[in-house]
Amino acid sequence: MAKLLHALEAFFTNYIEGFFNKGKDTGLQPVELAKKLVKEMENQRSVGVANIYVPNHYTVFLTPPDYERIAPYGQTIADEIAAYLAKQANQRGYVMPGRPKVEFIPDEKLQQGQFRFASRFTVVSPSENIVEKMGDLSETKVYKKLSPLEVACKSVPLTGMITVVEGLDVGLKADVGVNRVNIGRREGNELPLTDMNTSRLHAYIVYEEGAHVIYDARSLNGTYVNGHRITRKKLRSGDRIKVGNSLILYEVN
């Protein structure tokens, strides 16, 4: 592991030097994130009949200043860390049932120097061979596909729609499928709201184990489903989601 970390650190030093203002303010470094994500991967292991599975999708929540700092090279750093995680999973004998992915998202509630993670399993197609390359850090690695039973359970998509039914953005809609749907004031969200009582990233919906699940993104005013404040909630058709002054209807197609 030390050798891999050294190679990863060398990559960041050579190609993205000075990226995180080392020694100033947060002192946040990409290698530090990579090490923390390996711990997150370990903590989220799922033991199956024949294999130990680990999540393939990792979200890193950063303070807005750190996020702005990372933006110019964010995709490059995310890809390198994802490849590093895949290598670590392979060395430990874990199965990562999906293409490794790391994404960065700003979180206004984090204080200077803080960051947090969320991890999950994402859906893969039945015929997908998961191949990841680490460039100079490793050779090509091929990871085991899901078993036919696991594929059958995970490959059937669920499609739905969220519609703003009360608030400033009445009529605004977004499709909900297997991809993550972000809700909040940020312009790039799948459901971008103008409601000033919502956070930039207020909540998000993901596809997990055949259902859509909504998570509160540590928003300032909270996320409510059918009048109850939630941090995580599996959605059912007809559920009403309240964020700020906006009421959103979730329906399955």
PDB file of C-alpha atoms in Angstrom:
ATOM      1  CA  MET A   1       0.000   0.000   0.000  1.00  0.00           C
ATOM      2  CA  ALA A   2       2.854   2.391   0.810  1.00  0.00           C
ATOM      3  CA  LYS A   3       4.286   1.888  -2.675  1.00  0.00           C
ATOM      4  CA  LEU A   4       0.939   2.679  -4.288  1.00  0.00           C
ATOM      5  CA  LEU A   5       0.480   5.769  -2.141  1.00  0.00           C
ATOM      6  CA  HIS A   6       3.943   6.960  -3.100  1.00  0.00           C
ATOM      7  CA  ALA A   7       3.111   6.501  -6.790  1.00  0.00           C
ATOM      8  CA  LEU A   8      -0.180   8.331  -6.369  1.00  0.00           C
ATOM      9  CA  GLU A   9       1.488  11.178  -4.486  1.00  0.00           C
ATOM     10  CA  ALA A  10       4.155  11.427  -7.178  1.00  0.00           C
ATOM     11  CA  PHE A  11       1.435  11.761  -9.821  1.00  0.00           C
ATOM     12  CA  PHE A  12      -0.237  14.632  -7.978  1.00  0.00           C
ATOM     13  CA  THR A  13       3.102  16.324  -7.293  1.00  0.00           C
ATOM     14  CA  ASN A  14       4.286  16.095 -10.898  1.00  0.00           C
ATOM     15  CA  TYR A  15       1.065  16.980 -12.682  1.00  0.00           C
ATOM     16  CA  ILE A  16      -1.048  19.006 -10.255  1.00  0.00           C
ATOM     17  CA  GLU A  17       1.609  20.691  -8.130  1.00  0.00           C
ATOM     18  CA  GLY A  18       0.335  23.265  -5.652  1.00  0.00           C
ATOM     19  CA  PHE A  19      -3.268  22.223  -6.241  1.00  0.00           C
ATOM     20  CA  PHE A  20      -4.316  22.308  -2.603  1.00  0.00           C
ATOM     21  CA  ASN A  21      -2.244  25.192  -1.202  1.00  0.00           C
ATOM     22  CA  LYS A  22      -0.178  22.833   0.890  1.00  0.00           C
ATOM     23  CA  GLY A  23       0.585  24.215   4.326  1.00  0.00           C
ATOM     24  CA  LYS A  24      -2.083  26.916   4.119  1.00  0.00           C
ATOM     25  CA  ASP A  25      -5.656  27.054   5.359  1.00  0.00           C
ATOM     26  CA  THR A  26      -7.005  23.490   5.136  1.00  0.00           C
ATOM     27  CA  GLY A  27      -3.830  21.656   4.100  1.00  0.00           C
ATOM     28  CA  LEU A  28      -6.147  19.239   2.298  1.00  0.00           C
ATOM     29  CA  GLN A  29      -4.289  16.943  -0.083  1.00  0.00           C
ATOM     30  CA  PRO A  30      -5.530  14.439  -2.710  1.00  0.00           C
ATOM     31  CA  VAL A  31      -3.463  11.650  -1.141  1.00  0.00           C
ATOM     32  CA  GLU A  32      -5.156  12.305   2.201  1.00  0.00           C
ATOM     33  CA  LEU A  33      -8.537  11.887   0.506  1.00  0.00           C
ATOM     34  CA  ALA A  34      -7.385   8.652  -1.138  1.00  0.00           C
ATOM     35  CA  LYS A  35      -6.321   7.146   2.206  1.00  0.00           C
ATOM     36  CA  LYS A  36      -9.600   8.138   3.854  1.00  0.00           C
ATOM     37  CA  LEU A  37     -11.591   6.638   0.990  1.00  0.00           C
ATOM     38  CA  VAL A  38      -9.800   3.308   1.399  1.00  0.00           C
ATOM     39  CA  LYS A  39     -10.994   3.307   5.021  1.00  0.00           C
ATOM     40  CA  GLU A  40     -14.520   4.145   3.835  1.00  0.00           C
ATOM     41  CA  MET A  41     -14.334   1.229   1.394  1.00  0.00           C
ATOM     42  CA  GLU A  42     -13.263  -1.097   4.214  1.00  0.00           C
ATOM     43  CA  ASN A  43     -16.045   0.122   6.491  1.00  0.00           C
ATOM     44  CA  GLN A  44     -18.723  -0.457   3.853  1.00  0.00           C
ATOM     45  CA  ARG A  45     -17.808  -4.062   2.988  1.00  0.00           C
ATOM     46  CA  SER A  46     -20.712  -6.392   2.301  1.00  0.00           C
ATOM     47  CA  VAL A  47     -20.139 -10.123   2.781  1.00  0.00           C
ATOM     48  CA  GLY A  48     -21.821 -12.339   0.190  1.00  0.00           C
ATOM     49  CA  VAL A  49     -21.944 -16.112  -0.162  1.00  0.00           C
ATOM     50  CA  ALA A  50     -18.658 -16.375  -2.057  1.00  0.00           C
ATOM     51  CA  ASN A  51     -17.265 -12.838  -2.180  1.00  0.00           C
ATOM     52  CA  ILE A  52     -16.800  -9.655  -0.196  1.00  0.00           C
ATOM     53  CA  TYR A  53     -18.261  -6.691  -2.057  1.00  0.00           C
ATOM     54  CA  VAL A  54     -17.268  -3.034  -1.702  1.00  0.00           C
ATOM     55  CA  PRO A  55     -18.983   0.090  -3.086  1.00  0.00           C
ATOM     56  CA  ASN A  56     -17.865   1.386  -6.450  1.00  0.00           C
ATOM     57  CA  HIS A  57     -19.248   4.937  -6.195  1.00  0.00           C
ATOM     58  CA  TYR A  58     -17.778   7.457  -3.752  1.00  0.00           C
ATOM     59  CA  THR A  59     -18.911  11.043  -3.169  1.00  0.00           C
ATOM     60  CA  VAL A  60     -16.503  13.438  -1.461  1.00  0.00           C
ATOM     61  CA  PHE A  61     -18.140  16.475   0.148  1.00  0.00           C
ATOM     62  CA  LEU A  62     -15.774  19.448   0.426  1.00  0.00           C
ATOM     63  CA  THR A  63     -16.018  22.971   1.778  1.00  0.00           C
ATOM     64  CA  PRO A  64     -16.900  25.435  -1.032  1.00  0.00           C
ATOM     65  CA  PRO A  65     -13.353  26.935  -1.017  1.00  0.00           C
ATOM     66  CA  ASP A  66     -11.762  23.480  -1.353  1.00  0.00           C
ATOM     67  CA  TYR A  67     -14.265  22.554  -4.043  1.00  0.00           C
ATOM     68  CA  GLU A  68     -13.442  25.699  -6.024  1.00  0.00           C
ATOM     69  CA  ARG A  69      -9.751  24.887  -5.641  1.00  0.00           C
ATOM     70  CA  ILE A  70     -10.287  21.367  -6.951  1.00  0.00           C
ATOM     71  CA  ALA A  71     -12.560  22.296  -9.850  1.00  0.00           C
ATOM     72  CA  PRO A  72      -9.903  22.862 -12.590  1.00  0.00           C
ATOM     73  CA  TYR A  73      -8.422  19.371 -12.075  1.00  0.00           C
ATOM     74  CA  GLY A  74     -11.338  17.678 -10.333  1.00  0.00           C
ATOM     75  CA  GLN A  75     -11.996  15.014 -12.969  1.00  0.00           C
ATOM     76  CA  THR A  76      -8.317  14.072 -13.258  1.00  0.00           C
ATOM     77  CA  ILE A  77      -7.972  13.709  -9.498  1.00  0.00           C
ATOM     78  CA  ALA A  78     -11.252  11.799  -9.234  1.00  0.00           C
ATOM     79  CA  ASP A  79     -10.174   9.337 -11.949  1.00  0.00           C
ATOM     80  CA  GLU A  80      -6.796   8.714 -10.332  1.00  0.00           C
ATOM     81  CA  ILE A  81      -8.312   8.137  -6.887  1.00  0.00           C
ATOM     82  CA  ALA A  82     -10.962   5.829  -8.402  1.00  0.00           C
ATOM     83  CA  ALA A  83      -8.247   3.766 -10.064  1.00  0.00           C
ATOM     84  CA  TYR A  84      -6.329   3.655  -6.785  1.00  0.00           C
ATOM     85  CA  LEU A  85      -9.413   2.374  -4.947  1.00  0.00           C
ATOM     86  CA  ALA A  86      -9.927  -0.306  -7.587  1.00  0.00           C
ATOM     87  CA  LYS A  87      -6.326  -1.437  -7.125  1.00  0.00           C
ATOM     88  CA  GLN A  88      -6.743  -1.559  -3.349  1.00  0.00           C
ATOM     89  CA  ALA A  89      -9.957  -3.575  -3.662  1.00  0.00           C
ATOM     90  CA  ASN A  90      -8.243  -6.048  -5.978  1.00  0.00           C
ATOM     91  CA  GLN A  91      -5.256  -6.492  -3.663  1.00  0.00           C
ATOM     92  CA  ARG A  92      -7.573  -7.217  -0.736  1.00  0.00           C
ATOM     93  CA  GLY A  93      -9.580  -9.758  -2.724  1.00  0.00           C
ATOM     94  CA  TYR A  94     -12.757  -7.643  -2.730  1.00  0.00           C
ATOM     95  CA  VAL A  95     -15.224  -7.486  -5.600  1.00  0.00           C
ATOM     96  CA  MET A  96     -16.195  -4.005  -6.778  1.00  0.00           C
ATOM     97  CA  PRO A  97     -19.411  -4.661  -8.746  1.00  0.00           C
ATOM     98  CA  GLY A  98     -19.359  -1.644 -11.009  1.00  0.00           C
ATOM     99  CA  ARG A  99     -17.008   0.826 -12.626  1.00  0.00           C
ATOM    100  CA  PRO A 100     -15.170   2.777  -9.881  1.00  0.00           C
ATOM    101  CA  LYS A 101     -16.213   6.414  -9.695  1.00  0.00           C
ATOM    102  CA  VAL A 102     -15.310   9.307  -7.416  1.00  0.00           C
ATOM    103  CA  GLU A 103     -17.086  12.674  -7.489  1.00  0.00           C
ATOM    104  CA  PHE A 104     -16.607  15.925  -5.598  1.00  0.00           C
ATOM    105  CA  ILE A 105     -19.524  18.012  -4.291  1.00  0.00           C
ATOM    106  CA  PRO A 106     -19.468  21.245  -2.230  1.00  0.00           C
ATOM    107  CA  ASP A 107     -21.142  21.234   1.183  1.00  0.00           C
ATOM    108  CA  GLU A 108     -21.868  24.610   2.736  1.00  0.00           C
ATOM    109  CA  LYS A 109     -22.250  23.110   6.211  1.00  0.00           C
ATOM    110  CA  LEU A 110     -18.669  21.872   6.435  1.00  0.00           C
ATOM    111  CA  GLN A 111     -16.221  23.995   8.347  1.00  0.00           C
ATOM    112  CA  GLN A 112     -12.742  24.909   7.166  1.00  0.00           C
ATOM    113  CA  GLY A 113     -10.528  21.855   6.858  1.00  0.00           C
ATOM    114  CA  GLN A 114     -13.402  19.368   7.012  1.00  0.00           C
ATOM    115  CA  PHE A 115     -14.636  16.866   4.434  1.00  0.00           C
ATOM    116  CA  ARG A 116     -16.922  13.831   4.496  1.00  0.00           C
ATOM    117  CA  PHE A 117     -17.808  10.849   2.324  1.00  0.00           C
ATOM    118  CA  ALA A 118     -20.775   8.873   1.078  1.00  0.00           C
ATOM    119  CA  SER A 119     -20.440   5.562  -0.759  1.00  0.00           C
ATOM    120  CA  ARG A 120     -22.846   3.278  -2.582  1.00  0.00           C
ATOM    121  CA  PHE A 121     -23.183   0.449  -5.070  1.00  0.00           C
ATOM    122  CA  THR A 122     -24.333   1.441  -8.559  1.00  0.00           C
ATOM    123  CA  VAL A 123     -25.967  -0.692 -11.228  1.00  0.00           C
ATOM    124  CA  VAL A 124     -23.920  -2.434 -13.926  1.00  0.00           C
ATOM    125  CA  SER A 125     -25.191  -3.985 -17.130  1.00  0.00           C
ATOM    126  CA  PRO A 126     -25.363  -7.818 -17.255  1.00  0.00           C
ATOM    127  CA  SER A 127     -22.645  -8.048 -19.889  1.00  0.00           C
ATOM    128  CA  GLU A 128     -20.274  -5.466 -18.454  1.00  0.00           C
ATOM    129  CA  ASN A 129     -16.678  -6.486 -17.897  1.00  0.00           C
ATOM    130  CA  ILE A 130     -15.286  -4.009 -15.411  1.00  0.00           C
ATOM    131  CA  VAL A 131     -11.831  -2.984 -16.595  1.00  0.00           C
ATOM    132  CA  GLU A 132      -9.917  -0.123 -15.054  1.00  0.00           C
ATOM    133  CA  LYS A 133      -6.509   1.246 -15.999  1.00  0.00           C
ATOM    134  CA  MET A 134      -4.272   3.070 -13.568  1.00  0.00           C
ATOM    135  CA  GLY A 135      -1.896   4.509 -16.148  1.00  0.00           C
ATOM    136  CA  ASP A 136       1.578   4.581 -14.647  1.00  0.00           C
ATOM    137  CA  LEU A 137       0.325   3.344 -11.292  1.00  0.00           C
ATOM    138  CA  SER A 138      -0.615  -0.208 -12.288  1.00  0.00           C
ATOM    139  CA  GLU A 139      -1.326  -2.658 -15.020  1.00  0.00           C
ATOM    140  CA  THR A 140      -4.836  -3.257 -16.353  1.00  0.00           C
ATOM    141  CA  LYS A 141      -7.063  -5.091 -13.871  1.00  0.00           C
ATOM    142  CA  VAL A 142     -10.201  -7.067 -14.673  1.00  0.00           C
ATOM    143  CA  TYR A 143     -12.755  -7.403 -11.897  1.00  0.00           C
ATOM    144  CA  LYS A 144     -15.292 -10.159 -11.473  1.00  0.00           C
ATOM    145  CA  LYS A 145     -18.791  -9.624 -12.850  1.00  0.00           C
ATOM    146  CA  LEU A 146     -21.891  -9.972 -10.723  1.00  0.00           C
ATOM    147  CA  SER A 147     -23.437 -13.432 -10.589  1.00  0.00           C
ATOM    148  CA  PRO A 148     -26.552 -13.994 -12.763  1.00  0.00           C
ATOM    149  CA  LEU A 149     -28.745 -13.818  -9.652  1.00  0.00           C
ATOM    150  CA  GLU A 150     -27.208 -10.532  -8.535  1.00  0.00           C
ATOM    151  CA  VAL A 151     -27.533  -9.115 -12.034  1.00  0.00           C
ATOM    152  CA  ALA A 152     -31.185 -10.117 -12.203  1.00  0.00           C
ATOM    153  CA  CYS A 153     -31.839  -8.315  -8.923  1.00  0.00           C
ATOM    154  CA  LYS A 154     -29.917  -5.178  -9.864  1.00  0.00           C
ATOM    155  CA  SER A 155     -30.351  -4.739 -13.636  1.00  0.00           C
ATOM    156  CA  VAL A 156     -34.099  -4.120 -13.762  1.00  0.00           C
ATOM    157  CA  PRO A 157     -34.392  -0.317 -13.875  1.00  0.00           C
ATOM    158  CA  LEU A 158     -36.943   1.712 -11.962  1.00  0.00           C
ATOM    159  CA  THR A 159     -38.053   4.935 -13.578  1.00  0.00           C
ATOM    160  CA  GLY A 160     -39.880   7.773 -11.954  1.00  0.00           C
ATOM    161  CA  MET A 161     -40.304  11.518 -11.960  1.00  0.00           C
ATOM    162  CA  ILE A 162     -40.156  14.335  -9.433  1.00  0.00           C
ATOM    163  CA  THR A 163     -42.310  17.414  -9.984  1.00  0.00           C
ATOM    164  CA  VAL A 164     -42.394  20.651  -8.010  1.00  0.00           C
ATOM    165  CA  VAL A 165     -46.050  21.093  -7.019  1.00  0.00           C
ATOM    166  CA  GLU A 166     -45.685  24.000  -4.577  1.00  0.00           C
ATOM    167  CA  GLY A 167     -43.203  26.877  -4.407  1.00  0.00           C
ATOM    168  CA  LEU A 168     -41.430  29.215  -6.820  1.00  0.00           C
ATOM    169  CA  ASP A 169     -40.628  26.474  -9.319  1.00  0.00           C
ATOM    170  CA  VAL A 170     -44.075  24.864  -9.765  1.00  0.00           C
ATOM    171  CA  GLY A 171     -44.069  22.579 -12.789  1.00  0.00           C
ATOM    172  CA  LEU A 172     -40.310  21.961 -12.801  1.00  0.00           C
ATOM    173  CA  LYS A 173     -39.667  18.247 -13.406  1.00  0.00           C
ATOM    174  CA  ALA A 174     -36.772  15.803 -13.433  1.00  0.00           C
ATOM    175  CA  ASP A 175     -36.609  12.156 -14.459  1.00  0.00           C
ATOM    176  CA  VAL A 176     -35.417   9.703 -11.807  1.00  0.00           C
ATOM    177  CA  GLY A 177     -33.727   6.529 -13.007  1.00  0.00           C
ATOM    178  CA  VAL A 178     -30.508   4.775 -12.048  1.00  0.00           C
ATOM    179  CA  ASN A 179     -28.415   7.946 -12.088  1.00  0.00           C
ATOM    180  CA  ARG A 180     -28.148  10.284  -9.122  1.00  0.00           C
ATOM    181  CA  VAL A 181     -30.529  13.250  -9.065  1.00  0.00           C
ATOM    182  CA  ASN A 182     -29.321  16.307  -7.132  1.00  0.00           C
ATOM    183  CA  ILE A 183     -31.862  18.778  -5.730  1.00  0.00           C
ATOM    184  CA  GLY A 184     -31.092  22.337  -4.633  1.00  0.00           C
ATOM    185  CA  ARG A 185     -30.101  25.856  -5.686  1.00  0.00           C
ATOM    186  CA  ARG A 186     -26.951  24.869  -7.535  1.00  0.00           C
ATOM    187  CA  GLU A 187     -27.332  25.538 -11.267  1.00  0.00           C
ATOM    188  CA  GLY A 188     -25.911  22.177 -12.270  1.00  0.00           C
ATOM    189  CA  ASN A 189     -28.395  20.134 -10.244  1.00  0.00           C
ATOM    190  CA  GLU A 190     -30.803  17.816 -12.025  1.00  0.00           C
ATOM    191  CA  LEU A 191     -33.608  19.693 -10.219  1.00  0.00           C
ATOM    192  CA  PRO A 192     -32.254  23.274  -9.905  1.00  0.00           C
ATOM    193  CA  LEU A 193     -34.458  25.335  -7.586  1.00  0.00           C
ATOM    194  CA  THR A 194     -34.702  29.100  -7.197  1.00  0.00           C
ATOM    195  CA  ASP A 195     -36.086  28.708  -3.663  1.00  0.00           C
ATOM    196  CA  MET A 196     -33.647  30.651  -1.458  1.00  0.00           C
ATOM    197  CA  ASN A 197     -34.624  28.508   1.543  1.00  0.00           C
ATOM    198  CA  THR A 198     -32.905  25.508  -0.028  1.00  0.00           C
ATOM    199  CA  SER A 199     -29.183  24.789   0.112  1.00  0.00           C
ATOM    200  CA  ARG A 200     -27.081  24.655  -3.049  1.00  0.00           C
ATOM    201  CA  LEU A 201     -27.105  20.885  -2.681  1.00  0.00           C
ATOM    202  CA  HIS A 202     -30.082  20.229  -0.454  1.00  0.00           C
ATOM    203  CA  ALA A 203     -30.898  16.563  -1.106  1.00  0.00           C
ATOM    204  CA  TYR A 204     -30.241  13.852  -3.648  1.00  0.00           C
ATOM    205  CA  ILE A 205     -31.965  10.690  -4.903  1.00  0.00           C
ATOM    206  CA  VAL A 206     -30.072   7.517  -5.789  1.00  0.00           C
ATOM    207  CA  TYR A 207     -31.047   4.068  -7.036  1.00  0.00           C
ATOM    208  CA  GLU A 208     -30.344   1.396  -4.408  1.00  0.00           C
ATOM    209  CA  GLU A 209     -31.415  -2.251  -4.386  1.00  0.00           C
ATOM    210  CA  GLY A 210     -34.316  -1.766  -6.763  1.00  0.00           C
ATOM    211  CA  ALA A 211     -35.681   1.426  -5.183  1.00  0.00           C
ATOM    212  CA  HIS A 212     -35.154   5.166  -5.234  1.00  0.00           C
ATOM    213  CA  VAL A 213     -33.739   6.481  -1.971  1.00  0.00           C
ATOM    214  CA  ILE A 214     -33.582  10.143  -0.982  1.00  0.00           C
ATOM    215  CA  TYR A 215     -30.779  11.487   1.223  1.00  0.00           C
ATOM    216  CA  ASP A 216     -30.599  14.839   2.952  1.00  0.00           C
ATOM    217  CA  ALA A 217     -27.279  16.454   2.004  1.00  0.00           C
ATOM    218  CA  ARG A 218     -26.825  17.945   5.478  1.00  0.00           C
ATOM    219  CA  SER A 219     -28.998  20.862   4.384  1.00  0.00           C
ATOM    220  CA  LEU A 220     -29.546  23.859   6.620  1.00  0.00           C
ATOM    221  CA  ASN A 221     -33.358  23.578   6.776  1.00  0.00           C
ATOM    222  CA  GLY A 222     -33.690  19.799   6.475  1.00  0.00           C
ATOM    223  CA  THR A 223     -35.490  17.458   4.088  1.00  0.00           C
ATOM    224  CA  TYR A 224     -38.976  16.150   4.800  1.00  0.00           C
ATOM    225  CA  VAL A 225     -40.948  13.256   3.299  1.00  0.00           C
ATOM    226  CA  ASN A 226     -44.678  13.255   3.987  1.00  0.00           C
ATOM    227  CA  GLY A 227     -44.135  15.700   6.833  1.00  0.00           C
ATOM    228  CA  HIS A 228     -41.339  13.752   8.568  1.00  0.00           C
ATOM    229  CA  ARG A 229     -37.756  15.001   8.653  1.00  0.00           C
ATOM    230  CA  ILE A 230     -35.374  12.424   7.187  1.00  0.00           C
ATOM    231  CA  THR A 231     -31.699  11.797   6.629  1.00  0.00           C
ATOM    232  CA  ARG A 232     -32.399   8.781   4.391  1.00  0.00           C
ATOM    233  CA  LYS A 233     -35.726   7.444   3.124  1.00  0.00           C
ATOM    234  CA  LYS A 234     -36.795   4.858   0.549  1.00  0.00           C
ATOM    235  CA  LEU A 235     -39.345   6.528  -1.693  1.00  0.00           C
ATOM    236  CA  ARG A 236     -42.754   5.242  -2.734  1.00  0.00           C
ATOM    237  CA  SER A 237     -44.905   6.568  -5.550  1.00  0.00           C
ATOM    238  CA  GLY A 238     -46.965   9.483  -4.280  1.00  0.00           C
ATOM    239  CA  ASP A 239     -44.488  10.572  -1.610  1.00  0.00           C
ATOM    240  CA  ARG A 240     -44.222  14.327  -1.092  1.00  0.00           C
ATOM    241  CA  ILE A 241     -40.770  15.761  -0.496  1.00  0.00           C
ATOM    242  CA  LYS A 242     -40.392  19.182   1.124  1.00  0.00           C
ATOM    243  CA  VAL A 243     -37.183  21.166   0.784  1.00  0.00           C
ATOM    244  CA  GLY A 244     -37.242  24.793   1.890  1.00  0.00           C
ATOM    245  CA  ASN A 245     -40.551  26.232   0.697  1.00  0.00           C
ATOM    246  CA  SER A 246     -40.806  23.793  -2.203  1.00  0.00           C
ATOM    247  CA  LEU A 247     -42.998  20.681  -2.258  1.00  0.00           C
ATOM    248  CA  ILE A 248     -41.950  17.956  -4.690  1.00  0.00           C
ATOM    249  CA  LEU A 249     -44.096  14.991  -5.758  1.00  0.00           C
ATOM    250  CA  TYR A 250     -42.343  11.675  -6.443  1.00  0.00           C
ATOM    251  CA  GLU A 251     -44.126   9.313  -8.857  1.00  0.00           C
ATOM    252  CA  VAL A 252     -43.115   5.995 -10.404  1.00  0.00           C
ATOM    253  CA  ASN A 253     -43.709   5.818 -14.166  1.00  0.00           C
TER     254      ASN A 253
END
